[in-house]
Amino acid sequence: DTGVSQDPRHKITKRGQNVTFRCDPISEHNRLYWYRQTLGQGPEFLTYFQNEAQLEKSRLLSDRFSAERPKGSFSTLEIQRTEQGDSAMYLCASSLKGRQETQYFGPGTRLLVL
Amino acid sequence: AQKITQTQPGMFVQEKEAVTLDCTYDTSDPSYGLFWYKQPSSGEMIFLIYQGSYDQQNATEGRYSLNFQKARKSANLVISASQLGDSAMYFCAMRTKAAGNKLTFGGGTRVLVKP
């Protein structure tokens, strides 16, 4: 049984560079979510997809952030012109639409912007 | 607006004892789900237990049980027979029908199990 996977697990970049993260959901799951977690806080919602459609975006998702899920399978999250405030853990989760729908999380990508 | 509050930033518990983690929530939506996740130092969020707002009985999953008091808007997690591997951050989260499918998380409680 393959869970949610994320790549890379860690990323160190310099301010102003672009970074891209990948998330592979559980294979039969049609919903995919991105969250951001800063140190000592709970995760905060960024965006979510149902199949390939991006259905909701948080106000936290500035113009420098873009997410895609081109074929309704894996998803990418790109941050352009990174800032030190972007340093955080980026968590991906997936779920299967249903009444007791549960989101299952990947291991996360830790981003450090120098 | 929906909100989750976890008032205990950290707790110590003796191995083999039970521990209760507090969670209160605020929503005007009658249809919602409550979740508890465990986050070890590795960072991955591990799903523990779910309680629906219309569920009549408190949820249980192995050593985890959820003490759901709807009128008080609380959903406390009870971990019985604590083990060293239970040392982690624990997050309470909520999903409401009105707010779509995203989870709103509390600030978390750090649990340290002492041998």
Short mmCIF file of C-alpha atoms in Angstrom, two decimals:
data_model
loop_
_atom_site.label_atom_id
_atom_site.label_comp_id
_atom_site.label_asym_id
_atom_site.label_seq_id
_atom_site.Cartn_x
_atom_site.Cartn_y
_atom_site.Cartn_z
CA ASP A 1 0.00 0.00 0.00
CA THR A 2 1.61 3.24 -1.17
CA GLY A 3 0.86 6.37 0.80
CA VAL A 4 1.24 9.98 -0.23
CA SER A 5 4.76 10.79 -1.34
CA GLN A 6 6.47 14.15 -1.69
CA ASP A 7 9.67 15.20 -3.38
CA PRO A 8 12.07 16.63 -2.37
CA ARG A 9 11.96 16.08 1.38
CA HIS A 10 14.24 19.03 1.98
CA LYS A 11 15.10 22.09 -0.10
CA ILE A 12 17.49 24.91 0.65
CA THR A 13 17.43 27.84 -1.72
CA LYS A 14 18.54 31.42 -1.93
CA ARG A 15 16.10 34.30 -1.80
CA GLY A 16 14.79 35.14 -5.23
CA GLN A 17 15.11 31.66 -6.69
CA ASN A 18 12.18 29.57 -7.90
CA VAL A 19 11.39 26.19 -6.35
CA THR A 20 9.00 23.40 -7.33
CA PHE A 21 7.65 20.63 -5.14
CA ARG A 22 5.92 17.46 -6.25
CA CYS A 23 3.20 15.42 -4.56
CA ASP A 24 2.01 11.96 -5.57
CA PRO A 25 -1.31 11.12 -3.88
CA ILE A 26 -2.71 7.72 -2.97
CA SER A 27 -3.61 6.26 -6.34
CA GLU A 28 -7.41 6.08 -6.09
CA HIS A 29 -7.81 9.44 -4.33
CA ASN A 30 -9.47 12.15 -6.41
CA ARG A 31 -8.83 15.07 -4.05
CA LEU A 32 -5.44 16.60 -3.35
CA TYR A 33 -4.57 19.37 -0.87
CA TRP A 34 -1.60 21.58 -0.13
CA TYR A 35 -0.95 23.01 3.36
CA ARG A 36 1.84 25.11 4.82
CA GLN A 37 3.12 24.67 8.35
CA THR A 38 5.47 27.11 10.07
CA LEU A 39 7.40 26.25 13.20
CA GLY A 40 5.22 25.72 16.25
CA GLN A 41 1.95 26.14 14.36
CA GLY A 42 -0.72 23.90 12.93
CA PRO A 43 -0.91 23.47 9.15
CA GLU A 44 -2.73 26.14 7.14
CA PHE A 45 -4.69 25.38 4.00
CA LEU A 46 -3.28 26.66 0.71
CA THR A 47 -5.27 25.04 -2.09
CA TYR A 48 -7.08 21.92 -3.21
CA PHE A 49 -7.89 19.99 -6.37
CA GLN A 50 -10.64 17.64 -7.28
CA ASN A 51 -9.27 15.60 -10.13
CA GLU A 52 -7.48 18.19 -12.31
CA ALA A 53 -9.64 21.16 -11.28
CA GLN A 54 -8.31 23.59 -8.70
CA LEU A 55 -11.44 24.30 -6.68
CA GLU A 56 -10.24 26.54 -3.88
CA LYS A 57 -7.28 28.77 -3.11
CA SER A 58 -6.47 30.43 0.19
CA ARG A 59 -5.62 34.09 0.46
CA LEU A 60 -2.28 32.82 1.76
CA LEU A 61 -1.50 31.76 -1.80
CA SER A 62 0.06 34.91 -3.20
CA ASP A 63 0.71 35.54 -6.89
CA ARG A 64 4.15 34.00 -6.47
CA PHE A 65 2.58 30.61 -5.74
CA SER A 66 1.06 28.36 -8.37
CA ALA A 67 -0.19 24.81 -8.15
CA GLU A 68 -1.16 22.36 -10.85
CA ARG A 69 -2.53 18.87 -11.14
CA PRO A 70 -2.42 18.39 -14.91
CA LYS A 71 -3.82 14.88 -15.30
CA GLY A 72 -5.60 14.52 -12.00
CA SER A 73 -2.76 12.45 -10.57
CA PHE A 74 0.38 14.09 -9.20
CA SER A 75 0.52 17.78 -8.32
CA THR A 76 3.23 20.42 -8.31
CA LEU A 77 3.53 23.54 -6.17
CA GLU A 78 5.83 26.25 -7.50
CA ILE A 79 7.04 29.27 -5.58
CA GLN A 80 8.58 32.01 -7.67
CA ARG A 81 11.02 34.61 -6.34
CA THR A 82 11.22 32.97 -2.94
CA GLU A 83 11.34 35.09 0.20
CA GLN A 84 12.63 34.21 3.65
CA GLY A 85 9.04 34.19 4.89
CA ASP A 86 8.34 31.24 2.60
CA SER A 87 10.48 29.02 4.83
CA ALA A 88 8.12 26.37 6.12
CA MET A 89 7.03 22.76 5.81
CA TYR A 90 4.81 22.20 2.78
CA LEU A 91 2.44 19.30 3.31
CA CYS A 92 0.41 17.49 0.70
CA ALA A 93 -2.65 15.38 1.51
CA SER A 94 -5.08 13.33 -0.51
CA SER A 95 -8.55 11.95 0.06
CA LEU A 96 -11.36 10.09 -1.61
CA LYS A 97 -14.60 12.05 -1.84
CA GLY A 98 -17.15 10.60 0.58
CA ARG A 99 -19.12 11.10 3.77
CA GLN A 100 -16.38 10.29 6.28
CA GLU A 101 -13.69 11.63 4.01
CA THR A 102 -10.26 11.58 5.62
CA GLN A 103 -7.17 13.37 4.39
CA TYR A 104 -3.95 11.37 4.45
CA PHE A 105 -0.74 13.35 4.52
CA GLY A 106 2.64 12.90 2.93
CA PRO A 107 5.96 13.39 4.73
CA GLY A 108 6.21 17.02 3.69
CA THR A 109 8.87 19.17 2.05
CA ARG A 110 10.91 21.38 4.36
CA LEU A 111 11.88 24.60 2.60
CA LEU A 112 14.59 26.91 3.90
CA VAL A 113 15.10 30.20 2.10
CA LEU A 114 18.42 31.87 2.88
CA ALA B 1 -15.84 31.37 10.74
CA GLN B 2 -14.53 28.15 12.17
CA LYS B 3 -11.89 27.82 14.84
CA ILE B 4 -10.09 25.07 16.74
CA THR B 5 -8.51 25.74 20.12
CA GLN B 6 -5.99 23.52 21.88
CA THR B 7 -5.12 25.11 25.20
CA GLN B 8 -2.37 22.73 26.32
CA PRO B 9 0.92 23.59 24.64
CA GLY B 10 2.74 20.66 26.25
CA MET B 11 2.18 17.69 28.54
CA PHE B 12 4.20 15.03 30.30
CA VAL B 13 2.69 11.59 30.83
CA GLN B 14 4.10 8.53 32.52
CA GLU B 15 4.48 5.43 30.37
CA LYS B 16 1.44 3.10 30.62
CA GLU B 17 -0.81 5.87 31.94
CA ALA B 18 -3.68 7.53 30.08
CA VAL B 19 -3.58 11.12 28.85
CA THR B 20 -6.35 13.46 27.70
CA LEU B 21 -5.69 16.16 25.12
CA ASP B 22 -8.18 19.00 25.03
CA CYS B 23 -9.79 20.39 21.89
CA THR B 24 -12.64 22.87 21.60
CA TYR B 25 -14.13 24.04 18.35
CA ASP B 26 -16.36 26.80 17.11
CA THR B 27 -18.67 26.57 14.13
CA SER B 28 -22.24 27.42 13.31
CA ASP B 29 -22.44 24.67 10.70
CA PRO B 30 -24.47 21.67 11.96
CA SER B 31 -22.54 19.32 9.65
CA TYR B 32 -18.86 18.92 10.47
CA GLY B 33 -16.15 16.37 11.09
CA LEU B 34 -13.47 16.38 13.73
CA PHE B 35 -10.07 14.76 13.31
CA TRP B 36 -6.99 14.10 15.38
CA TYR B 37 -3.55 13.78 13.82
CA LYS B 38 -0.19 12.85 15.31
CA GLN B 39 3.00 14.52 14.06
CA PRO B 40 6.26 12.92 15.17
CA SER B 41 9.52 14.81 14.84
CA SER B 42 9.90 13.41 11.31
CA GLY B 43 7.10 15.76 10.25
CA GLU B 44 4.49 13.48 8.73
CA MET B 45 0.88 14.00 9.87
CA ILE B 46 -0.59 10.64 10.86
CA PHE B 47 -4.38 10.29 10.98
CA LEU B 48 -5.60 8.87 14.29
CA ILE B 49 -9.38 9.17 14.64
CA TYR B 50 -12.51 10.79 13.19
CA GLN B 51 -15.81 11.92 14.72
CA GLY B 52 -18.76 13.14 12.67
CA SER B 53 -21.14 15.72 14.11
CA TYR B 54 -24.10 13.39 13.66
CA ASP B 55 -22.40 10.32 15.10
CA GLN B 56 -24.22 9.13 18.19
CA GLN B 57 -21.33 7.24 19.72
CA ASN B 58 -17.84 8.39 20.60
CA ALA B 59 -15.22 7.19 18.15
CA THR B 60 -12.58 4.68 19.20
CA GLU B 61 -9.53 3.33 17.36
CA GLY B 62 -7.37 0.98 19.37
CA ARG B 63 -5.78 2.97 22.21
CA TYR B 64 -7.33 6.21 20.95
CA SER B 65 -10.79 7.37 21.89
CA LEU B 66 -12.54 10.65 21.29
CA ASN B 67 -14.63 12.18 24.07
CA PHE B 68 -17.18 14.09 21.98
CA GLN B 69 -19.35 16.56 23.92
CA LYS B 70 -21.39 18.33 21.28
CA ALA B 71 -23.16 20.80 23.56
CA ARG B 72 -19.83 21.96 24.96
CA LYS B 73 -18.21 21.88 21.50
CA SER B 74 -15.34 19.78 22.72
CA ALA B 75 -13.61 16.77 21.16
CA ASN B 76 -10.93 15.60 23.53
CA LEU B 77 -8.55 12.81 22.57
CA VAL B 78 -7.80 10.12 25.14
CA ILE B 79 -4.71 7.98 24.67
CA SER B 80 -4.74 4.95 26.94
CA ALA B 81 -1.69 2.97 28.11
CA SER B 82 0.81 5.53 26.79
CA GLN B 83 3.91 4.24 25.04
CA LEU B 84 7.24 5.94 24.43
CA GLY B 85 6.38 6.08 20.73
CA ASP B 86 3.39 8.29 21.53
CA SER B 87 5.76 11.22 22.14
CA ALA B 88 4.81 13.70 19.39
CA MET B 89 2.74 16.77 18.52
CA TYR B 90 -1.00 16.16 18.38
CA PHE B 91 -3.32 18.30 16.29
CA CYS B 92 -7.08 18.58 16.40
CA ALA B 93 -8.71 19.60 13.11
CA MET B 94 -12.18 20.29 11.76
CA ARG B 95 -13.89 20.21 8.39
CA THR B 96 -17.28 21.81 7.86
CA LYS B 97 -19.69 21.43 4.99
CA ALA B 98 -19.99 25.20 4.60
CA ALA B 99 -16.27 25.81 4.42
CA GLY B 100 -15.66 23.14 1.81
CA ASN B 101 -13.20 20.36 2.23
CA LYS B 102 -10.20 22.05 3.81
CA LEU B 103 -9.13 21.23 7.34
CA THR B 104 -8.75 23.91 9.99
CA PHE B 105 -6.15 22.94 12.57
CA GLY B 106 -5.54 23.92 16.17
CA GLY B 107 -2.14 24.97 17.44
CA GLY B 108 -1.26 21.50 18.68
CA THR B 109 -0.22 19.88 21.96
CA ARG B 110 3.22 18.36 22.47
CA VAL B 111 3.16 15.12 24.45
CA LEU B 112 6.26 13.65 26.04
CA VAL B 113 5.98 10.15 27.48
CA LYS B 114 8.35 9.47 30.36
CA PRO B 115 9.69 5.95 31.00
#
